[in-house]
Structures are given as C-alpha cells and as structure tokens.
Tab-separated table of C-alpha atoms in Angstrom:
chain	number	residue	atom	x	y	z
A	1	UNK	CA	51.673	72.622	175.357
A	2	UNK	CA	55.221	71.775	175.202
A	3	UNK	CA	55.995	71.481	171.219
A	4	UNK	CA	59.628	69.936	171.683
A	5	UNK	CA	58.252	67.019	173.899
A	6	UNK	CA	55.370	66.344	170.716
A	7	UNK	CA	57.886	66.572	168.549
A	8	UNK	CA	60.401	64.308	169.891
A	9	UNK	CA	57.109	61.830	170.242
A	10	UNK	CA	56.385	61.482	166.733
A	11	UNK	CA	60.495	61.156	165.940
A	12	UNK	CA	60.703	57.739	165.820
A	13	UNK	CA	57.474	57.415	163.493
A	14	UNK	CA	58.614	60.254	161.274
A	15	UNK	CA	61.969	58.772	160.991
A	16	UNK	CA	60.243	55.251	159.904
A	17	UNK	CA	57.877	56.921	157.573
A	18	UNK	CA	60.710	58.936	155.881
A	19	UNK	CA	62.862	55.654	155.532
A	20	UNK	CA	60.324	53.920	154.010
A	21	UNK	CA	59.570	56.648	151.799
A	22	UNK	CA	63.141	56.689	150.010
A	23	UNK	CA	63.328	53.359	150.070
A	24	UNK	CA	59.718	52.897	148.407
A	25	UNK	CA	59.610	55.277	146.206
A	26	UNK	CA	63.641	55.120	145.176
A	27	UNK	CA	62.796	54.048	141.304
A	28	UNK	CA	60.514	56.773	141.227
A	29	UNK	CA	62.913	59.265	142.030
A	30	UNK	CA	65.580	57.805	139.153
A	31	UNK	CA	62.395	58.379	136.734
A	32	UNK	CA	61.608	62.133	138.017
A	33	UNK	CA	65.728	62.858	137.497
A	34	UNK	CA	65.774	61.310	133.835
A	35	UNK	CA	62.886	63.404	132.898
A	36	UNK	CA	64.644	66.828	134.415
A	37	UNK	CA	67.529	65.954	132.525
A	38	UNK	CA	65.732	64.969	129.119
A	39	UNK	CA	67.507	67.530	126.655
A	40	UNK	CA	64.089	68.940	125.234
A	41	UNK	CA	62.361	68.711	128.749
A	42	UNK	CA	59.566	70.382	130.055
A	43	UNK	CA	60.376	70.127	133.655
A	44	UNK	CA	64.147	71.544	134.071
A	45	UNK	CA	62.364	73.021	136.910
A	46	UNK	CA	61.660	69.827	138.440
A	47	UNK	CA	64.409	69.931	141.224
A	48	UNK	CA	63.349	73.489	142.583
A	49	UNK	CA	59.872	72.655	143.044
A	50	UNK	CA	60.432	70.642	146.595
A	51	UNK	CA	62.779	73.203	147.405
A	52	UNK	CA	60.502	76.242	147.381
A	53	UNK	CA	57.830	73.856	148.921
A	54	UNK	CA	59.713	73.536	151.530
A	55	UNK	CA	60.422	77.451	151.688
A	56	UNK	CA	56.612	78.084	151.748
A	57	UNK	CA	56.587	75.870	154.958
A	58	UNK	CA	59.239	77.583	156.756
A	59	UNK	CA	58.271	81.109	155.898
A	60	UNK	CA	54.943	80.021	158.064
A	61	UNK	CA	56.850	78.447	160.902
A	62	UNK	CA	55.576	80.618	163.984
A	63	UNK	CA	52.003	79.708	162.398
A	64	UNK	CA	52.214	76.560	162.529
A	65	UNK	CA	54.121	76.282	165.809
A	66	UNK	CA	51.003	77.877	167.202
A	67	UNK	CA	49.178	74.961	166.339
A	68	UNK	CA	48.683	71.986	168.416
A	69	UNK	CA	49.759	68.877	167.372
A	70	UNK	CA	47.786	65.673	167.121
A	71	UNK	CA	47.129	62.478	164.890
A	72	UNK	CA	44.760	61.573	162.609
A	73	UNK	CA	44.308	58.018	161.748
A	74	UNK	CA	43.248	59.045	158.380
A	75	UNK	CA	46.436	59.730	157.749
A	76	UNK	CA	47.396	56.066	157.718
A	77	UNK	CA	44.566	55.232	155.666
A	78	UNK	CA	46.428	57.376	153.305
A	79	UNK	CA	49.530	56.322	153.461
A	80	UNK	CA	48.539	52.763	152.511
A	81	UNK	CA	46.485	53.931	149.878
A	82	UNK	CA	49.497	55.579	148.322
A	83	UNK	CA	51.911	52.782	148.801
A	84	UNK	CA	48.763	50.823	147.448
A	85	UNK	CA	48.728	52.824	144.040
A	86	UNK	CA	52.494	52.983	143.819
A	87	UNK	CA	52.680	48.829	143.902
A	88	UNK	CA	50.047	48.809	141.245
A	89	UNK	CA	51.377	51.675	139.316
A	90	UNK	CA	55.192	49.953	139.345
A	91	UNK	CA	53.539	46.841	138.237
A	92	UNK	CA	51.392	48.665	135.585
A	93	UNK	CA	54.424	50.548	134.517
A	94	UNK	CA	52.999	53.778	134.818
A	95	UNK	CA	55.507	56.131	136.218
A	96	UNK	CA	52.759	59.432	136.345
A	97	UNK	CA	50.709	57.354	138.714
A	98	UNK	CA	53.377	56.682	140.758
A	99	UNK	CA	54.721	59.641	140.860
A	100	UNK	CA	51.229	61.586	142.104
A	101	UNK	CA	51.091	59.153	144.805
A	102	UNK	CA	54.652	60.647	146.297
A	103	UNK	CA	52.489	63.652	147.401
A	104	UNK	CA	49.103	61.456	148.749
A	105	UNK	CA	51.799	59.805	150.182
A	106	UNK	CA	53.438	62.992	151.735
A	107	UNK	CA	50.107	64.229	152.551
A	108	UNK	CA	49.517	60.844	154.588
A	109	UNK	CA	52.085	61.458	156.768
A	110	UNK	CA	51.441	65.010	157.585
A	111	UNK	CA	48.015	63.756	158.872
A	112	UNK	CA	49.349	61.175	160.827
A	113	UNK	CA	52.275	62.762	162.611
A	114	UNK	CA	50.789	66.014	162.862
A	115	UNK	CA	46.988	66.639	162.359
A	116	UNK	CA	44.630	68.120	160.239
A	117	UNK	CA	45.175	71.724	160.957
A	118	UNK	CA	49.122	71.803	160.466
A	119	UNK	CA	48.178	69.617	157.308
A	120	UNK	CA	45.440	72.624	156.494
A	121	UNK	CA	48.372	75.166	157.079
A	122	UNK	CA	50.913	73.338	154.444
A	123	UNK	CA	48.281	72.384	152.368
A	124	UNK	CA	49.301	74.520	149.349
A	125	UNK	CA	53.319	73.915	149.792
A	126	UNK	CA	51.870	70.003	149.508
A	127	UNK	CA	49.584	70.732	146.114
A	128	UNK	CA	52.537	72.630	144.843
A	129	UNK	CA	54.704	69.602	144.390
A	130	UNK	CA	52.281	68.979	141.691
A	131	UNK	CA	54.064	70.963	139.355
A	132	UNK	CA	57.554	68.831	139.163
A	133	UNK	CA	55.182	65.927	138.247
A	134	UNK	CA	56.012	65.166	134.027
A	135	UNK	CA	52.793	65.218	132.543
A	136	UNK	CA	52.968	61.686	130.802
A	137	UNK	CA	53.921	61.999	126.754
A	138	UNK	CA	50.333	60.955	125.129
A	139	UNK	CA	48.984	64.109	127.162
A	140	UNK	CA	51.435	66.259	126.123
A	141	UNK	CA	51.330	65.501	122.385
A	142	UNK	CA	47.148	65.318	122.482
A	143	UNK	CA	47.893	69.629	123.636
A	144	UNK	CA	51.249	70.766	121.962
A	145	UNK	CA	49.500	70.294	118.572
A	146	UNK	CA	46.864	72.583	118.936
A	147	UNK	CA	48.890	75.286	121.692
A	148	UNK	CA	51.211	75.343	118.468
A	149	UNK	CA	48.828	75.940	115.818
A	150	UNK	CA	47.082	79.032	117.581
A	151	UNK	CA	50.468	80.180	118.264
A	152	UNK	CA	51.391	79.821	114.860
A	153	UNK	CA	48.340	81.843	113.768
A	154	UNK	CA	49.138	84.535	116.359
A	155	UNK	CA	52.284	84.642	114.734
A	156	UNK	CA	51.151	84.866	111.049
A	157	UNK	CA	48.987	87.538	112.354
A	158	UNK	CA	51.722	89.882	113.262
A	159	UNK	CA	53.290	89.021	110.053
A	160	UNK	CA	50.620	90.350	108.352
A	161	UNK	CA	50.101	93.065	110.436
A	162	UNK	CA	53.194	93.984	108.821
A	163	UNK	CA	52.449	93.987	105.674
A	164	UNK	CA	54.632	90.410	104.579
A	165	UNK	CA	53.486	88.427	102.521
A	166	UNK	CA	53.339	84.396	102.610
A	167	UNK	CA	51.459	81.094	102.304
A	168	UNK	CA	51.148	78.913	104.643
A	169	UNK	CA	50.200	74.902	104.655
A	170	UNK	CA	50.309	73.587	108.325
A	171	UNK	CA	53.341	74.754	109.926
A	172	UNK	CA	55.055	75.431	107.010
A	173	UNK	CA	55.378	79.245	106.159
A	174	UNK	CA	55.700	80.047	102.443
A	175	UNK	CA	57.916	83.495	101.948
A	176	UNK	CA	58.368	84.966	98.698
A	177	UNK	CA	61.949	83.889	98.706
A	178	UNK	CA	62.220	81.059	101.589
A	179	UNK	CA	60.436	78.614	103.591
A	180	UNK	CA	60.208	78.045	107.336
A	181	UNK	CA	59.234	75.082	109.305
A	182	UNK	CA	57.467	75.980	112.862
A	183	UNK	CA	59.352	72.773	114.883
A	184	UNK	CA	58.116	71.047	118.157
A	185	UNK	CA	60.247	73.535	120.210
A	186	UNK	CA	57.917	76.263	119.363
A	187	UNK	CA	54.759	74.209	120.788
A	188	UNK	CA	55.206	76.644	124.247
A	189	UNK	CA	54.793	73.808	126.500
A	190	UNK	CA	58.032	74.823	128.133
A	191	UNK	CA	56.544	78.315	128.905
A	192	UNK	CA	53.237	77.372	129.982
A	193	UNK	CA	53.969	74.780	132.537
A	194	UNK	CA	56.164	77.352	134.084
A	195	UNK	CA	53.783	80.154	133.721
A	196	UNK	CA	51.197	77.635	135.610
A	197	UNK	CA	53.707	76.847	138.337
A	198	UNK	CA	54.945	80.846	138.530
A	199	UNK	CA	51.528	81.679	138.332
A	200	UNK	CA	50.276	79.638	141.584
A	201	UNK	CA	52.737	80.755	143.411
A	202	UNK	CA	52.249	84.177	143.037
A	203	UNK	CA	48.230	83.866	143.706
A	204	UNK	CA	49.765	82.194	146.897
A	205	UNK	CA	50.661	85.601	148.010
A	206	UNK	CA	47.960	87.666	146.559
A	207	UNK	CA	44.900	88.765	148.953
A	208	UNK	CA	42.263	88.454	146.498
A	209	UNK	CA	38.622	87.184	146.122
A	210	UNK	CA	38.744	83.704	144.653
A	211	UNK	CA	37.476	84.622	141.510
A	212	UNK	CA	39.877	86.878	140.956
A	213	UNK	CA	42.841	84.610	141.392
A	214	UNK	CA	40.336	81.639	139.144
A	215	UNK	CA	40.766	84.140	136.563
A	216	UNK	CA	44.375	84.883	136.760
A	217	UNK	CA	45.024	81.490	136.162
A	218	UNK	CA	42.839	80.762	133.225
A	219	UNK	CA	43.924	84.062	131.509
A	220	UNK	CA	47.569	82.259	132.076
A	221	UNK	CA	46.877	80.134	129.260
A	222	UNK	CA	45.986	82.421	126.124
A	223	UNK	CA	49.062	84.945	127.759
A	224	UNK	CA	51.144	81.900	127.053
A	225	UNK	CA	49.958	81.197	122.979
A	226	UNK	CA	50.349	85.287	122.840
A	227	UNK	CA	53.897	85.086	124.228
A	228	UNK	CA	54.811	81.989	122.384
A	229	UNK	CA	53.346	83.401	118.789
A	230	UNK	CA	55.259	87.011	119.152
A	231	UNK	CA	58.440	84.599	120.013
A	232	UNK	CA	57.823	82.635	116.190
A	233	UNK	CA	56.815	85.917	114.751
A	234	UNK	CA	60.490	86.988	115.265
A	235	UNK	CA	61.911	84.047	115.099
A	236	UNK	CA	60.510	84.049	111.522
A	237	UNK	CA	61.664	87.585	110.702
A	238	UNK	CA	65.464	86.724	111.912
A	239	UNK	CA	64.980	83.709	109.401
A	240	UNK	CA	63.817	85.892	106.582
A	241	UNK	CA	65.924	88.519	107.133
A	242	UNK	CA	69.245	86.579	108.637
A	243	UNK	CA	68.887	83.273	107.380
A	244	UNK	CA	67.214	80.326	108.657
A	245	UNK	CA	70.227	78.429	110.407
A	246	UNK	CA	69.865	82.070	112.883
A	247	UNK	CA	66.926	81.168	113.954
A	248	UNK	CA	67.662	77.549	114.000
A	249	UNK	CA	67.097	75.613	117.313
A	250	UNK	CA	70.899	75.264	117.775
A	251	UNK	CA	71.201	79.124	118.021
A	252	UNK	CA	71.693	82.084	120.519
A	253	UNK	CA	68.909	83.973	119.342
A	254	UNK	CA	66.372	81.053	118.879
A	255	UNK	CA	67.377	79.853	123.394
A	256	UNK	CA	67.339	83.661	124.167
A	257	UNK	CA	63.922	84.577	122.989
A	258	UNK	CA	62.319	81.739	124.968
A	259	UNK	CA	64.133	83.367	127.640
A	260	UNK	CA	62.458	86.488	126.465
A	261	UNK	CA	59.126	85.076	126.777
A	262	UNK	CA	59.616	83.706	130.017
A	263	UNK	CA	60.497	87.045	131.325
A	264	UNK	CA	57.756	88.902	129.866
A	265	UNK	CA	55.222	86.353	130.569
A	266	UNK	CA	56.739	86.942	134.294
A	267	UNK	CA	56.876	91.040	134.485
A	268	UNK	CA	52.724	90.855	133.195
A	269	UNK	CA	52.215	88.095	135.635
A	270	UNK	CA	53.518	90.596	138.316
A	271	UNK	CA	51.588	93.601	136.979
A	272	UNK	CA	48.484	91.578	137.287
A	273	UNK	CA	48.962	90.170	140.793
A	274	UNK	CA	50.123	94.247	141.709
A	275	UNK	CA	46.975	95.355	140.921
A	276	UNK	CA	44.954	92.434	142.302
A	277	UNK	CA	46.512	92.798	145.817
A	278	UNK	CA	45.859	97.069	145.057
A	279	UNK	CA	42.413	96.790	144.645
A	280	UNK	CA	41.908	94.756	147.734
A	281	UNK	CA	43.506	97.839	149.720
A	282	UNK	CA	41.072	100.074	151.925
C-alpha cells in the first residue's frame, strides 16, 4: 500500500473539514481562551491539553503508519451530528455542550478520512481532550462545597492531632486568640482536575490489568481531599503563628503550597504507577 498516495487522497477533504472546523467552531474557541485566562481558573492547563494530544499521536506514528487507511461513512454521520449539537448548543447558549462536540466532531473526521482502526489507535489522545473542557459553573459549585468541607475536616484533624485547640462553625476556625476563614481557593478543584488529567495520562503508559488502573483513578480523588486538607492544615498554622494576611490568598506561601500539593500529589501518583507497571513484570 502506498501511504503517501492515500494520504494525498484524503488532502483535499481533510483540508475542507479542518476549514470548516475553525470557522464553525471559532466562538467556541474565544469561550475555551476566556476560561484559561479566568484569574481563579480551573483550567490554566487548558492550552497544553491539545498539545500533548497531539504528542501521544506522534509518539505512535510507525503504528499507525502500519495501518491501512480507509473510510468509514460513520464518520460523516458524526460529523453532522456534532455540527448538529453545536447549532443547537450556540442557540441554547450552552458553551459545555458545544464545546464536547469539538471532540465528536474531531472524532468524526478521523473516521471519515482515515478508518476505524487508526481512529482505535488515537482513540485515547481523542478522549484526552476531555480534560481542557471547563466543567460548566453549577457543576462545579454542586462539588467544591462538599470536596472543601472533608478537606476542611482532614485539616482540623491534623490540628488536633497536634494537640491545638479550636472551634469550629462551617468554615470558620475558632483559635484561642484568632479566627480563620477556609475561602473558595481552598475547595481543591484546581488540584483535582489536574490530578484526573495527570492521572490518565500516566495509566496511559502503565501495563496493568484494568482494574488496577479503575482503581488508581478512583483512589485519585480522596489523595486529592488528603493533599488539599494537609495544604489548609498549614496554611492555618502560618496564620496562627505568622498572621493571617501570610497565609492570605495574595501571598507567597498561600500560591506555593498549592504548588506543594501538586507536586506531591504527582511524586505518589508516580510511586503508584512504579509499582503497578513492577508487578506486571515476569
């Protein structure tokens, strides 16, 4: 099979597909870039997601050069579905929707141009895109509340693990000389989106039972409230001890223990994977 000949056959309708695409889905992309840039946002990480999708693909490109090329009509079925939901999403004013149908939409034209076993062979760099996707803002506030309350109580259980006193009424922490105020920053959305997005990738790469990598990514979850309630544990203690406007949200130390977290969350992330791929080992 000559692969440069199939590819310069589909040219024309890749080149089509990927105009119509931008064009398409252009408000879309002006929606995804405001919610990067939002100052408290969740998905900073938003503009490396594509990127290391695409990575994932090219890392497998003798693979997938193996395979032969065809089309799938299903693949145009598809693609109007997802310009289908996009219309009705625009109209609707629901960016999520709209957004989620980028990677049907994506998907659609991988069928089309190129089959179902090279889409089989990207298929994970495709479902990855999910994670520069903003969850919309009535999901996220129905889950920070509670991820922030068991945090909170993770955190009030290291304080009294050490022997400090307090009272506490919601997230309000009584000390015998101060009081603290757990904020919306602390909710560890931040962390766990990442750890979800860190997470799959690294099960990517794993050779491991299914199971196994099922649980690695539940247990990603209650790592994240453990992570996030050490991080207010000391972020109370620098209040108590330093004053609150140290541990303030406008401060060093209060930006470089979330960066704290995120590396820890990432070095037992790594320990776990290690020992998953070990155990597979003859």
């Amino acid at each position: 099979m000559k692969i440069k000949a199939d590819l310069r056959e589909y040219l024309v309708p890749g080149f089509l597909l990927l105009i119509a695409f931008v064009a398409v889905y252009y408000r879309t992309f002006l929606w995804l870039n405001y919610k990067f840039l939002l100052p408290e946002s969740y998905y900073s990480h938003g503009y490396l997601i594509p990127i290391v999708s695409v990575y994932l693909i090219y890392i497998r490109r003798t693979d997938l050069r193996n395979i032969p090329l065809t089309s799938d009509p299903m693949g145009l079925i598809l693609i109007t579905a997802s310009l289908l939901l996009h219309v009705l999403a625009v109209l609707a004013h629901v960016n999520f929707v709209s957004a989620v149908s980028i990677i049907s939409y994506a998907t659609g034209c991988s069928l089309f141009l190129f089959g179902r076993a090279v889409t089989k062979g990207i298929a994970f760099p495709l479902f990855f895109l999910i994670f520069m996707l903003p969850i919309p803002d009535s999901f996220i506030d129905f889950i920070a509340l509670p991820l922030k309350s068991m945090a909170t109580t993770c955190a009030l259980g290291i304080i009294d693990f050490m022997g400090i006193p307090y009272m506490r009424e919601g997230f309000r922490i009584h000390f015998a000389d101060s009081s603290f105020l757990v904020g919306t920053p602390c909710n560890g959305m931040r962390s766990l989106i990442s750890f979800l997005a860190l997470g799959s990738l690294l099960v990517y790469f794993v050779s491991a039972s299914w199971w196994k990598r099922s649980l690695f990514l539940v247990a990603i979850l209650p790592l994240s409230i453990l992570l996030n309630g050490l991080r207010i544990a000391t972020l109370l203690l620098i209040a108590k001890y330093f004053g609150q406007q140290a541990a303030s949200p406008e401060s060093y130390l209060h930006d470089g223990s979330g960066l704290v977290v995120f590396v820890l969350g990432l070095l037992v992330m790594i320990l776990f994977i290690r020992n998953m791929h070990e155990a597979k080992k003859p």
